[in-house]
Amino acid sequence: MKTAVQIARDVQNGESSAVDELNTSLAAVRARNDELHVFLYVDEEGAAAQAAKVDALVAKGENAGVLAGVPIAIKDNTCQRGIPTTCASKILEGWRPPYSATVIERLLAAGAVPVGKTNLDEFAMGSSTENSAFGPTRNPLDPSRVPGGSSGGSAAAVAADMTPISIGSDTGGSIRQPAALCGLVGVKPTYGLVSRYGLIAFASSLDQIGPFAKTVLDAATLLEVIAGHDRMDSTSLPEPSPSLVAHVNDGVAGKRVGVVRELIDGADEEVVDAVNRALDVLREAGATTVELSIPELRLGLSAYYLIAPAEASSNLARYDGVRYGLRVDAADVSAMNEATRTAGFGAEVKRRIMLGTYALSAGYYDAYYGQALKVRTQMIDAFSRAYHEVDFLVGATTPSVAFKFGEKTSNPMAMYLSDVFTIPTNLAGEAAISVPFGSGETGLPIGVQLLGPGRSEAQLFSAARVLEIADSRP
Amino acid sequence: MSSPLTRAEVAHVAKLARLSLTEDELDLFTEQLGQVLEHASDMNSLDLTNVVATAHPFGLINVVRTDEVRPSLDRDEVLAMAPETQDGRFVVPRIMGEAP
Amino acid sequence: MTLPNGWEMVVGLEVHTELKTASKMFCGCANAFGAQPNTNICPVCLGLPGALPVLNVGAVELAMRIGIALHCTIAPSTFHRKNYFYPDMPKDFQISQYDLPINVGGYLDLPDNSRVSIERAHLEEDTGKSTHLGGTGRLQGADRSLVDYNRSGVPLVEIVSGPDIRSSQQARAYAQELRGILIATGASDGRMEEGSMRIDANVSIRKANAAIGNRCAIKNLNSLRSLQRAIDYEALRQVELLEEGGTVRQETRHWDENLGETSTMRVKEDADDYRYFREPDLVDLVPDLAWQDRVRAALPPMPAERRQKLSARLSDPTPAQLDAVEVVIDLGLEELVNAAVDAGAEVTLAISRVANEVAANIEQVTNLTSDSFCATVLMEQRGELSATQAKTVLGELLAHGGDPKSIASALGYEQLSSSSLGETVAALIEEHPDEWNRYRDGDEKLAQFFIGQVMKSTKGQANGKAVVSELQARR
């Protein structure tokens, strides 16, 4: 399948049309969506209209945008006006937002063609997409296995060649982990780089929207389109979108790379091997590597599983059956709230809401949530000290390759542990990329994680590109 | 091993969160939440008295917008998605108590 | 009202005021009273999934003005979420300020020279409004409710006093003075009936210098009169309860204006655990000194200062005159007085006409121009109009505007020329020689007699002072 950059070039210079590219995409969707359950909603009408618009611009000789005619899949926790946005939850089944997220506006302005909304773990809570209220998504590379989560659908859309690019959201690893399990490039941008306006909130201080792609160049191109200050998001960084594409081939000569044991220890042997081979490649390309230990990172899981649920418990309070979404009637409004939320939320969501409510409640705030916030500061400081020594860090993205359905669902903690390498970056608000590098015994792909300080995406893309070139995978 | 939180606490928290649980769910969640809190006890031993919570990771402050009116949503579009409306307002069943 | 048996009331007031911004606290929807339901809403103030708040700088400036006017310290502040479920709250949490509010540690001096401390004055967003169907229209007995979110997200400042108030009169004076300040800063229009200013009273009692007892929060105070009545009722209720050997339960009580009593509103519930935590969608607010100074410099004079300035134009003012000054300032009408005095009017007369005649028809004050007010007062002062006539002319100006001279003439208030007045006085002197002689010999009281005669003869059209001038000239 063509890359996004190739498609845009072909559409802009008339060798192809947006409508044709869309049709190719839709054919691929139709071929495997029943099997893989990637899309919760395919917006044929909207996509056709957007494709026609792009073709009309091209016909007039105008610039149709950096992503002209490129089909793109959107994670279904991102509001797109007029089409269903469900967060894979019964409580929002059928809800059509009266507004679009800022990233959607930017994608449309760049000529991209959103094809539909992809499956996710309900309200982005999960690491396998098994928590979707509408059924799981299957890994296109091995449908007996999970694609990862929570952005499993967006990862699968690209891995199955339905669209060359997609967007997901990452709160504790929900882009990077599925990217690793599906053999894709996945980016969690610096906190505030991409607007959260229109992203249905899970954990406000951790969420970021980011790209999935098969190539580093596509990922950088997509991130450039959606990044940059947004006045609708108070936490948005003040700068305009950074220059990323121009730096993709900068290489890593002279760079100092930290190998963090806490981001490798506990991973399967084949994953550790892949990380080590990646380090060889970086050294051959002119980087120096040094082994680091950042013990503060070990507390990341604990802090995350208090902070994220706490914020989520508050963010999800609005689903009360009053203004939109599911309502289960009852004699009084409190009973109605309770009946609605009990029927509308799945078990994982309920679990996290209760955990979060508990962590914030009177008498427990200091011990749990308050303490977790302090641990977070420590982690930020620890990363900061590390970045005085090195330019970026390398580690594993996930402890193992894609696991089988049902393997981790009996025990929530087991699932939570799969986020151990990705969570620290969210807590610190910094940038990280997962890039495919080699595969395991089963032939399933392995992801290597590159982490950098806030606003360092450009150098991370450069390093990712070095690995991409060396990687034997086509 | 006793759980860090009791069944009664879970029931209380469920009520606060407007969730109703079956007896089985109450048992299951007590155990599962207990495991997470147990795991989180690795934070308890740390003396972090002098550590301050971070607000925005990059120190953003004073983000404001000018006081000017911008277009609102079309009421019909908003009410169309509501479970029940009357006279341009959202209908809810009986409210049992005054607002705090 | 003094409490019996040495009991003392301890009262603190919480005042919420809506801010007069053009748009809401966190979004660009119009901040307007009386619009059609649910027409001023957007994803943010409706709490739609994915929406985010962005702080209105106008609300911040008004909050700072209030803080400065109340002698507070403007501090770096943070927003917090106050979490609870209620249908008029679209997010089921309210964005407010908790332990780091924008204004802390101020005070308010009252006209009686007592001082009430201000603990804090912080920013928060308002909720929507519900109306109740079935039953009496009140919450109790309703079977469903209708919610309008136009008011949701309107900016509020909550001002919390220390528990320094010791009488219902003082509470009323505090509320009145605070209202005047809120209006003077431009932050609020202070309309309790419309709900743009809401007062809750926290009332407890104690014996002198003993520990403060449990307090009850009193809500539903829709006027200053209710405030005063409710505080007196509640304090007495607590006294009677304690004297009987009972205990005062810490709770929220509802004031019923018709029944004249407070009643339990809400049993304390678990729902009171608000689980405050820092609002992650907003960043900290740190107004630097330069910003604070700009706000301070632009602050107009407050009522206390304006009262002082106006009373300084009076020499040795009586209490009644000071009351009149207070009325003038309270209504924001000192410019009328100042303009008249600057044009030559006598200050007590100008103040009196504003505090009485203009104040009585305050809703029509826009019909009255400064020039027409000045002209009327000067006409009265020069004797061209009697006091009664001047008041009538003012009434006419307030009702319909116009020009004082034309009005006077239309009403038949012929200007009594000094010559015709002189003739009238001369004629009366001839008719009443005994009285005239006594007056000439020094009996001043007879001036009144002659004034009365002149009035009878001219059908009230003469000016008393002018008559006295004539008499003195002829002595």
Coordinates of N, CA, C and O in Angstrom, one line a residue, chain A residues 235-316:
Chain A
T235 N -4.1 23.9 28.1 CA -2.9 23.2 28.4 C -2.0 23.1 27.2 O -0.9 22.5 27.2
S236 N -2.5 23.6 26.1 CA -1.8 23.6 24.8 C -0.5 24.4 24.8 O -0.5 25.5 25.3
L237 N 0.6 23.9 24.4 CA 1.9 24.6 24.3 C 1.7 25.9 23.4 O 1.0 25.8 22.4
P238 N 2.4 27.0 23.8 CA 2.2 28.2 23.0 C 2.7 28.2 21.6 O 2.2 29.0 20.8
E239 N 3.7 27.4 21.3 CA 4.3 27.5 20.0 C 3.4 26.9 18.9 O 2.6 26.0 19.1
P240 N 3.6 27.4 17.6 CA 3.0 26.7 16.5 C 3.6 25.4 16.2 O 4.6 25.0 16.9
S241 N 3.1 24.6 15.2 CA 3.6 23.3 15.0 C 5.1 23.3 14.6 O 5.5 24.1 13.9
P242 N 5.8 22.4 15.2 CA 7.2 22.4 15.0 C 7.6 21.8 13.7 O 6.8 21.1 13.0
S243 N 8.8 22.0 13.2 CA 9.3 21.4 12.0 C 9.8 20.0 12.3 O 10.7 19.9 13.1
L244 N 9.2 19.0 11.7 CA 9.6 17.6 12.0 C 10.0 16.9 10.8 O 11.1 16.2 10.8
V245 N 9.3 17.1 9.7 CA 9.6 16.4 8.5 C 11.0 16.7 8.0 O 11.7 15.8 7.6
A246 N 11.3 18.0 8.1 CA 12.6 18.4 7.6 C 13.8 17.7 8.4 O 14.9 17.8 7.9
H247 N 13.5 17.2 9.5 CA 14.6 16.6 10.3 C 14.7 15.1 10.4 O 15.5 14.5 11.0
V248 N 13.8 14.5 9.6 CA 13.6 13.0 9.7 C 15.0 12.3 9.3 O 15.3 11.3 9.9
N249 N 15.7 12.9 8.4 CA 16.9 12.3 8.0 C 18.2 12.9 8.5 O 19.3 12.8 8.0
D250 N 18.1 13.6 9.7 CA 19.2 14.2 10.3 C 20.2 13.2 10.9 O 21.4 13.5 11.2
G251 N 19.8 12.0 11.1 CA 20.7 10.9 11.6 C 20.9 11.1 13.1 O 20.3 12.0 13.8
V252 N 21.9 10.3 13.7 CA 22.1 10.4 15.1 C 23.6 10.6 15.4 O 24.0 10.4 16.6
A253 N 24.4 11.0 14.5 CA 25.8 11.2 14.7 C 26.0 12.2 15.9 O 25.5 13.2 15.9
G254 N 26.9 11.8 16.8 CA 27.2 12.6 17.9 C 26.2 12.6 19.0 O 26.4 13.3 20.1
K255 N 25.1 11.9 18.8 CA 24.1 11.9 19.9 C 24.5 11.0 21.0 O 25.1 9.9 20.8
R256 N 24.1 11.3 22.3 CA 24.3 10.5 23.4 C 23.0 9.8 23.8 O 22.0 10.5 23.9
V257 N 23.1 8.5 23.8 CA 21.9 7.7 24.1 C 21.9 7.0 25.4 O 22.9 6.3 25.7
G258 N 20.9 7.1 26.2 CA 20.8 6.4 27.5 C 20.0 5.1 27.4 O 18.9 5.1 26.8
V259 N 20.6 4.1 27.9 CA 19.9 2.8 27.9 C 19.3 2.6 29.3 O 20.1 2.4 30.2
V260 N 18.1 2.6 29.5 CA 17.5 2.7 30.8 C 17.1 1.3 31.3 O 16.2 0.6 30.7
R261 N 17.8 0.7 32.3 CA 17.5 -0.6 32.7 C 16.0 -0.8 33.1 O 15.4 -1.9 32.9
E262 N 15.5 0.2 33.7 CA 14.1 0.1 34.2 C 13.1 0.1 33.1 O 11.9 -0.3 33.3
L263 N 13.6 0.4 31.9 CA 12.7 0.3 30.7 C 13.0 -0.9 29.9 O 12.5 -1.0 28.7
I264 N 13.7 -1.8 30.4 CA 14.0 -3.1 29.7 C 13.8 -4.3 30.7 O 13.3 -5.3 30.2
D265 N 14.2 -4.1 31.9 CA 14.1 -5.2 32.9 C 12.7 -5.7 32.9 O 11.7 -5.0 33.1
G266 N 12.5 -7.0 32.8 CA 11.2 -7.6 32.9 C 10.6 -7.9 31.5 O 9.6 -8.6 31.4
A267 N 11.3 -7.4 30.5 CA 10.8 -7.7 29.1 C 11.2 -9.1 28.8 O 12.2 -9.7 29.3
D268 N 10.5 -9.7 27.8 CA 10.8 -11.1 27.3 C 12.2 -11.0 26.7 O 12.6 -9.9 26.2
E269 N 12.9 -12.1 26.7 CA 14.3 -12.1 26.1 C 14.3 -11.6 24.7 O 15.3 -10.9 24.3
E270 N 13.4 -12.0 23.9 CA 13.4 -11.6 22.4 C 13.3 -10.1 22.3 O 13.8 -9.5 21.4
V271 N 12.5 -9.5 23.2 CA 12.3 -8.1 23.2 C 13.7 -7.4 23.6 O 14.1 -6.4 23.0
V272 N 14.3 -7.9 24.6 CA 15.6 -7.4 25.1 C 16.6 -7.5 24.0 O 17.4 -6.5 23.7
D273 N 16.6 -8.6 23.3 CA 17.5 -8.8 22.1 C 17.3 -7.7 21.1 O 18.2 -7.1 20.5
A274 N 16.0 -7.4 20.8 CA 15.7 -6.4 19.8 C 16.2 -5.1 20.2 O 16.8 -4.3 19.4
V275 N 16.0 -4.7 21.5 CA 16.5 -3.5 22.0 C 18.1 -3.4 21.8 O 18.6 -2.4 21.4
N276 N 18.7 -4.5 22.2 CA 20.2 -4.5 22.0 C 20.7 -4.3 20.6 O 21.6 -3.6 20.3
R277 N 20.0 -5.0 19.7 CA 20.3 -4.8 18.3 C 20.1 -3.4 17.8 O 20.8 -2.8 17.0
A278 N 19.0 -2.8 18.3 CA 18.7 -1.4 17.9 C 19.9 -0.5 18.4 O 20.3 0.4 17.7
L279 N 20.4 -0.8 19.6 CA 21.5 0.0 20.1 C 22.7 -0.1 19.3 O 23.5 0.8 19.0
D280 N 23.0 -1.4 18.8 CA 24.1 -1.6 17.8 C 23.9 -0.7 16.6 O 24.9 0.0 16.2
V281 N 22.7 -0.6 16.1 CA 22.5 0.2 14.9 C 22.8 1.7 15.2 O 23.4 2.4 14.4
L282 N 22.3 2.1 16.4 CA 22.5 3.5 16.7 C 24.0 3.8 16.9 O 24.5 4.9 16.4
R283 N 24.7 2.9 17.4 CA 26.1 3.1 17.6 C 26.8 3.2 16.3 O 27.7 4.0 16.0
E284 N 26.4 2.2 15.4 CA 27.0 2.2 14.0 C 26.7 3.5 13.3 O 27.5 4.0 12.5
A285 N 25.6 4.1 13.7 CA 25.2 5.4 13.0 C 25.9 6.6 13.6 O 25.6 7.8 13.3
G286 N 26.7 6.4 14.7 CA 27.5 7.5 15.2 C 27.1 8.0 16.6 O 27.6 9.0 17.1
A287 N 26.1 7.3 17.2 CA 25.7 7.7 18.5 C 26.6 7.0 19.6 O 27.1 5.9 19.3
T288 N 26.7 7.6 20.7 CA 27.3 6.8 21.8 C 26.2 6.4 22.8 O 25.3 7.1 23.0
T289 N 26.4 5.3 23.4 CA 25.4 4.8 24.4 C 26.0 4.6 25.7 O 27.2 4.4 25.9
V290 N 25.1 4.9 26.7 CA 25.6 4.7 28.1 C 24.4 4.0 28.9 O 23.3 4.3 28.6
E291 N 24.8 3.2 29.8 CA 23.7 2.5 30.6 C 23.3 3.4 31.7 O 24.1 4.0 32.4
L292 N 22.0 3.5 31.9 CA 21.5 4.3 33.0 C 20.5 3.6 33.9 O 19.9 2.6 33.4
S293 N 20.4 4.0 35.1 CA 19.4 3.5 36.0 C 18.6 4.7 36.5 O 19.2 5.7 37.0
I294 N 17.3 4.7 36.3 CA 16.4 5.7 36.8 C 15.4 5.0 37.7 O 14.3 4.7 37.3
P295 N 15.8 4.8 39.0 CA 15.0 3.9 39.9 C 13.6 4.5 40.1 O 12.6 3.8 40.4
E296 N 13.5 5.9 40.0 CA 12.2 6.5 40.2 C 11.1 6.0 39.3 O 9.9 6.0 39.6
L297 N 11.5 5.5 38.1 CA 10.6 5.0 37.1 C 9.8 3.8 37.6 O 8.7 3.5 37.2
R298 N 10.3 3.0 38.6 CA 9.7 1.9 39.1 C 8.4 2.2 39.8 O 7.5 1.4 40.0
L299 N 8.2 3.4 40.2 CA 7.0 3.8 40.9 C 5.9 4.3 40.0 O 4.8 4.6 40.4
G300 N 6.3 4.3 38.7 CA 5.4 4.9 37.7 C 4.0 4.2 37.7 O 3.0 4.8 37.6
L301 N 4.0 2.9 37.7 CA 2.8 2.1 37.6 C 1.9 2.5 38.8 O 0.7 2.8 38.6
S302 N 2.4 2.6 40.0 CA 1.6 2.9 41.1 C 1.0 4.3 41.0 O -0.2 4.5 41.3
A303 N 1.9 5.2 40.7 CA 1.4 6.6 40.6 C 0.3 6.7 39.5 O -0.7 7.3 39.7
Y304 N 0.6 6.1 38.4 CA -0.3 6.2 37.2 C -1.7 5.6 37.6 O -2.7 6.2 37.3
Y305 N -1.7 4.4 38.3 CA -3.0 3.8 38.6 C -3.7 4.4 39.8 O -4.6 3.8 40.3
L306 N -3.2 5.6 40.2 CA -4.0 6.4 41.1 C -4.3 7.7 40.4 O -5.5 8.2 40.5
I307 N -3.4 8.3 39.7 CA -3.7 9.6 39.1 C -4.7 9.5 38.0 O -5.7 10.2 37.9
A308 N -4.5 8.5 37.1 CA -5.3 8.4 35.9 C -6.8 8.0 36.3 O -7.7 8.7 35.9
P309 N -7.0 7.0 37.2 CA -8.4 6.8 37.6 C -9.0 7.9 38.4 O -10.2 8.2 38.2
A310 N -8.2 8.7 39.2 CA -8.7 9.8 39.9 C -9.3 10.8 38.9 O -10.5 11.3 39.1
E311 N -8.5 11.2 37.9 CA -9.0 12.2 37.0 C -10.2 11.6 36.2 O -11.1 12.3 35.9
A312 N -10.1 10.4 35.8 CA -11.1 9.7 35.0 C -12.4 9.7 35.8 O -13.5 9.9 35.2
S313 N -12.4 9.5 37.1 CA -13.6 9.4 37.9 C -14.4 10.7 37.8 O -15.6 10.7 37.8
S314 N -13.6 11.8 37.7 CA -14.2 13.1 37.6 C -14.7 13.4 36.2 O -15.8 13.9 35.9
N315 N -13.8 13.0 35.2 CA -14.1 13.3 33.8 C -15.4 12.5 33.4 O -16.1 12.9 32.5
L316 N -15.6 11.3 34.0 CA -16.7 10.5 33.5 C -18.0 10.7 34.3 O -19.0 10.1 34.1

